[in-house]
XYZ file of C-alpha atoms in Angstrom:
307
model
C 0.000 0.000 0.000
C 1.361 3.385 -1.007
C 0.292 7.016 -0.734
C 1.255 10.050 -2.810
C 2.001 12.781 -0.265
C 1.168 15.817 -2.359
C -0.067 18.160 0.354
C 2.928 20.512 0.190
C 2.163 21.355 -3.448
C -0.937 23.304 -2.446
C 0.972 25.972 -0.490
C 0.557 28.375 -3.400
C 1.615 32.002 -2.958
C 0.526 35.280 -4.475
C 3.255 37.448 -5.998
C 3.536 41.230 -5.483
C 2.229 41.624 -9.052
C -0.986 39.933 -8.054
C -0.514 36.591 -9.801
C -0.447 33.170 -8.178
C 2.657 31.026 -8.332
C 4.197 27.899 -6.937
C 5.275 28.278 -3.309
C 8.928 28.339 -4.449
C 8.585 31.569 -6.441
C 11.880 33.420 -6.073
C 13.728 30.215 -5.062
C 13.262 31.043 -1.386
C 12.295 28.357 1.137
C 8.578 28.757 1.911
C 8.610 29.030 5.688
C 6.212 26.759 7.570
C 4.354 28.102 10.603
C 3.867 25.940 13.688
C 0.146 25.295 12.961
C 1.100 24.259 9.419
C 3.829 21.985 10.718
C 1.434 20.258 13.097
C -1.088 19.876 10.266
C 1.473 18.222 7.996
C 2.936 16.110 10.820
C -0.508 14.755 11.604
C -1.005 13.666 8.013
C 2.530 12.260 7.626
C 2.330 10.160 10.799
C -1.148 8.865 9.938
C 0.046 7.946 6.446
C 3.040 6.087 7.898
C 0.747 4.144 10.230
C -1.614 3.054 7.464
C 0.595 2.640 4.376
C 3.820 0.875 3.532
C 5.345 3.657 1.435
C 5.090 7.418 0.919
C 5.931 9.067 -2.395
C 6.976 12.729 -2.540
C 8.444 14.954 -5.240
C 11.889 16.463 -5.035
C 10.283 19.883 -4.543
C 8.918 18.575 -1.212
C 12.235 17.358 0.226
C 13.021 20.524 2.168
C 9.523 20.835 3.585
C 9.504 17.179 4.611
C 12.831 17.649 6.425
C 11.484 20.793 8.091
C 8.425 18.913 9.385
C 9.803 15.551 10.535
C 13.481 16.424 11.060
C 16.536 15.346 9.102
C 17.296 12.159 11.053
C 13.738 10.900 10.536
C 13.862 11.844 6.861
C 17.149 9.979 6.354
C 15.858 6.952 8.241
C 12.707 6.665 6.133
C 14.625 7.126 2.879
C 17.333 4.603 3.748
C 14.694 2.048 4.686
C 12.905 2.511 1.367
C 9.711 3.752 3.010
C 10.018 7.198 1.436
C 10.146 7.297 -2.350
C 11.387 10.519 -3.988
C 10.496 11.398 -7.583
C 12.290 13.905 -9.818
C 9.891 16.755 -10.389
C 10.055 20.508 -10.020
C 7.121 22.295 -11.553
C 6.000 25.903 -11.245
C 2.788 27.394 -12.595
C 3.395 30.753 -14.207
C 1.633 33.445 -16.205
C 2.822 35.655 -19.034
C 1.371 38.916 -20.294
C 0.323 38.933 -23.928
C -1.234 42.230 -24.918
C -4.348 42.575 -22.779
C -4.521 38.885 -21.876
C -2.663 36.608 -19.505
C -1.352 33.245 -20.684
C -0.833 30.227 -18.452
C 2.501 28.406 -18.763
C 3.699 25.077 -17.390
C 7.288 25.467 -16.195
C 9.507 22.473 -15.520
C 12.636 23.707 -13.829
C 15.824 21.886 -14.721
C 19.094 21.762 -12.771
C 17.400 22.762 -9.539
C 19.471 20.343 -7.465
C 22.203 22.832 -6.563
C 19.604 25.293 -5.285
C 18.152 22.656 -2.935
C 21.556 21.708 -1.559
C 22.571 25.342 -1.175
C 19.448 26.184 0.808
C 19.868 23.114 3.013
C 23.503 23.982 3.649
C 22.506 27.455 4.764
C 19.419 26.463 6.755
C 20.340 23.040 8.169
C 24.018 22.206 7.714
C 26.618 20.349 5.664
C 25.467 16.829 6.551
C 21.906 17.487 5.437
C 23.109 19.097 2.221
C 25.486 16.230 1.364
C 22.934 13.502 2.027
C 20.284 15.254 -0.064
C 22.799 15.744 -2.852
C 23.322 11.964 -2.876
C 19.560 11.428 -3.174
C 19.295 13.917 -6.011
C 22.108 12.216 -7.928
C 20.193 8.945 -7.669
C 16.752 10.175 -8.678
C 17.230 13.170 -10.993
C 17.775 13.375 -14.738
C 16.985 9.721 -15.379
C 14.704 8.198 -17.989
C 11.941 8.349 -15.379
C 12.285 12.138 -15.246
C 11.016 12.462 -18.820
C 8.076 10.244 -17.916
C 7.186 12.499 -14.987
C 7.291 15.527 -17.296
C 4.916 13.705 -19.634
C 2.530 13.090 -16.725
C 2.635 16.806 -15.938
C 1.907 17.678 -19.552
C -1.071 15.317 -19.500
C -2.266 17.021 -16.330
C -1.944 20.394 -17.998
C -4.022 19.248 -20.968
C -6.701 17.988 -18.585
C -6.643 21.347 -16.826
C -7.012 23.200 -20.149
C -10.090 21.133 -20.998
C -11.725 21.507 -17.596
C -10.975 25.215 -17.287
C -12.468 25.996 -20.689
C -15.213 23.394 -21.224
C -16.191 21.611 -18.002
C -19.256 23.512 -16.848
C -19.275 21.915 -13.388
C -15.634 22.790 -12.706
C -16.171 26.295 -14.067
C -19.104 26.752 -11.717
C -17.273 25.320 -8.705
C -14.304 27.628 -9.258
C -16.437 30.550 -10.477
C -14.335 30.833 -13.636
C -15.266 33.905 -15.694
C -12.709 33.747 -18.534
C -13.826 32.050 -21.733
C -10.730 29.886 -22.165
C -7.360 29.221 -20.563
C -5.642 31.171 -23.363
C -7.611 34.339 -22.624
C -7.708 34.774 -18.866
C -9.486 38.030 -18.174
C -9.172 38.481 -14.400
C -6.816 37.812 -11.534
C -9.046 35.338 -9.715
C -9.012 33.029 -12.716
C -5.214 32.811 -12.533
C -5.725 31.395 -9.049
C -8.261 28.900 -10.400
C -5.909 27.806 -13.173
C -3.045 27.146 -10.762
C -5.209 25.227 -8.307
C -6.891 23.237 -11.018
C -3.544 22.259 -12.519
C -2.348 21.098 -9.092
C -5.538 19.089 -8.628
C -5.229 17.448 -12.037
C -1.571 16.641 -11.432
C -2.285 14.919 -8.133
C -4.941 12.765 -9.797
C -2.743 11.879 -12.784
C 0.347 11.055 -10.730
C -1.586 8.915 -8.285
C -3.139 7.016 -11.169
C 0.208 6.447 -12.873
C 1.963 5.449 -9.626
C -0.979 3.206 -8.726
C -1.059 4.564 -5.176
C -3.900 3.652 -2.867
C -4.436 7.235 -1.687
C -3.427 10.831 -2.329
C -2.743 13.318 0.413
C -3.772 16.682 -0.950
C -6.060 19.396 0.338
C -9.711 18.685 1.053
C -10.842 21.292 -1.462
C -9.092 19.369 -4.236
C -11.046 16.222 -3.455
C -14.282 18.200 -3.489
C -13.499 19.517 -6.975
C -12.217 16.357 -8.605
C -13.654 13.408 -6.716
C -16.371 12.830 -9.282
C -13.761 12.592 -12.066
C -11.796 9.715 -10.570
C -12.104 6.362 -8.835
C -10.666 7.771 -5.602
C -12.929 6.866 -2.738
C -14.845 9.486 -0.833
C -13.798 7.950 2.483
C -10.099 8.467 3.152
C -8.687 5.676 5.288
C -6.067 8.098 6.638
C -8.655 10.650 7.714
C -10.848 7.993 9.229
C -7.893 6.445 11.053
C -7.229 9.810 12.712
C -10.874 10.124 13.721
C -10.799 6.703 15.348
C -7.639 7.529 17.296
C -9.349 10.692 18.508
C -12.420 8.695 19.529
C -10.194 6.324 21.487
C -8.863 9.298 23.455
C -5.326 8.946 22.089
C -3.476 12.296 22.159
C -2.791 14.034 18.864
C 0.302 12.285 17.537
C 1.609 15.400 15.803
C 1.693 17.257 19.155
C 3.541 14.334 20.757
C 6.030 14.234 17.883
C 6.536 17.998 17.883
C 7.265 17.916 21.635
C 9.651 14.945 21.312
C 7.377 12.659 23.330
C 7.444 10.188 20.446
C 9.993 9.943 17.647
C 10.269 8.444 14.194
C 12.012 5.476 15.807
C 8.833 4.798 17.785
C 6.750 4.918 14.615
C 9.205 2.642 12.823
C 9.117 0.150 15.699
C 5.366 -0.147 15.077
C 5.934 -0.517 11.341
C 8.509 -3.265 11.922
C 6.114 -5.435 13.899
C 4.479 -8.376 12.172
C 1.103 -6.965 13.160
C 1.695 -3.794 11.104
C 2.145 -5.787 7.912
C -0.989 -7.749 8.699
C -2.828 -4.521 9.457
C -1.997 -2.900 6.114
C -2.706 -6.153 4.268
C -6.030 -6.360 6.065
C -6.900 -2.784 5.105
C -6.212 -3.523 1.464
C -8.040 -6.862 1.457
C -11.110 -5.182 2.967
C -11.041 -2.601 0.177
C -10.604 0.280 2.603
C -13.874 -0.415 4.382
C -14.213 2.318 6.993
C -16.870 0.238 8.757
C -14.430 -2.647 9.181
C -11.782 -0.240 10.406
C -14.197 1.164 12.972
C -15.032 -2.332 14.218
C -11.357 -3.262 14.413
C -10.028 -0.132 16.097
C -12.896 1.437 17.970
C -14.995 -1.514 19.094
C -12.451 -4.314 18.786
C -14.892 -6.743 17.189
C -13.146 -7.402 13.912
C -12.557 -10.978 12.817
C -8.828 -10.183 12.743
C -7.534 -9.920 16.318
C -4.101 -8.795 15.080
C -5.546 -5.369 14.260
C -6.521 -4.724 17.857
C -3.181 -6.089 19.078
C -1.321 -3.809 16.669
C -3.132 -0.717 17.941
C -2.403 -1.636 21.587
């Protein structure tokens, strides 16, 4: 079982000129506030406790390190539980007379910028280790495939932005087509829609069991895909809350638990049986509730794993 952790992608910023860009506009690290960090930690930990592997893009490396810490990041990568894919993509707009044109920008040779920022913000060890990762995953034959997936996502966005009446209504799109954007708000819609389409396309191509994106994205695109309305990760967190278990992100942030504790759970035989059970029950939230909340599932290993 795998999950595409794409939540960082939705931290889109607005430029001084009034247009919306990728969070890395200006090649500056997009600082994460404490509430944001707790939000992402909650989702990362829940994903680790329900899935065997997390996929992230290279443009999420620095944010992942910022949230879980470098030692935890290195541990997950070395164990093969964190997959990193070569992709750096920035939505952009260009003036053309009285209209604004959307562009899909794939940045090349971004590796040195990542390592330079990590050296300045974290230290030499973090920079060297990340450089090793980037040498392994970047500029391979897979990289061209990822660019193709992005281009497919962009084409889907073009079609939805211009011709999908339901999407246009949901996003309140006023411009006639993507090639003739007539107002600033529609630039925001184009960026968000492209991010949504990319998450869907990448998850489909990677054959992941879930995507971690923003809730708004699921509301917009759920009807277009075979992604289930009930997220096993979200439901898992609700059950933990119902059991009275403290918020794991708070415990992690305050060093009460560590990534080693989470990995010890993952290394137990019961964890493998738990994830296999989840998949075999086709992500049935009712079965999960019986197993975790009421303890009446036919598989006693689930209850043992949670204890």
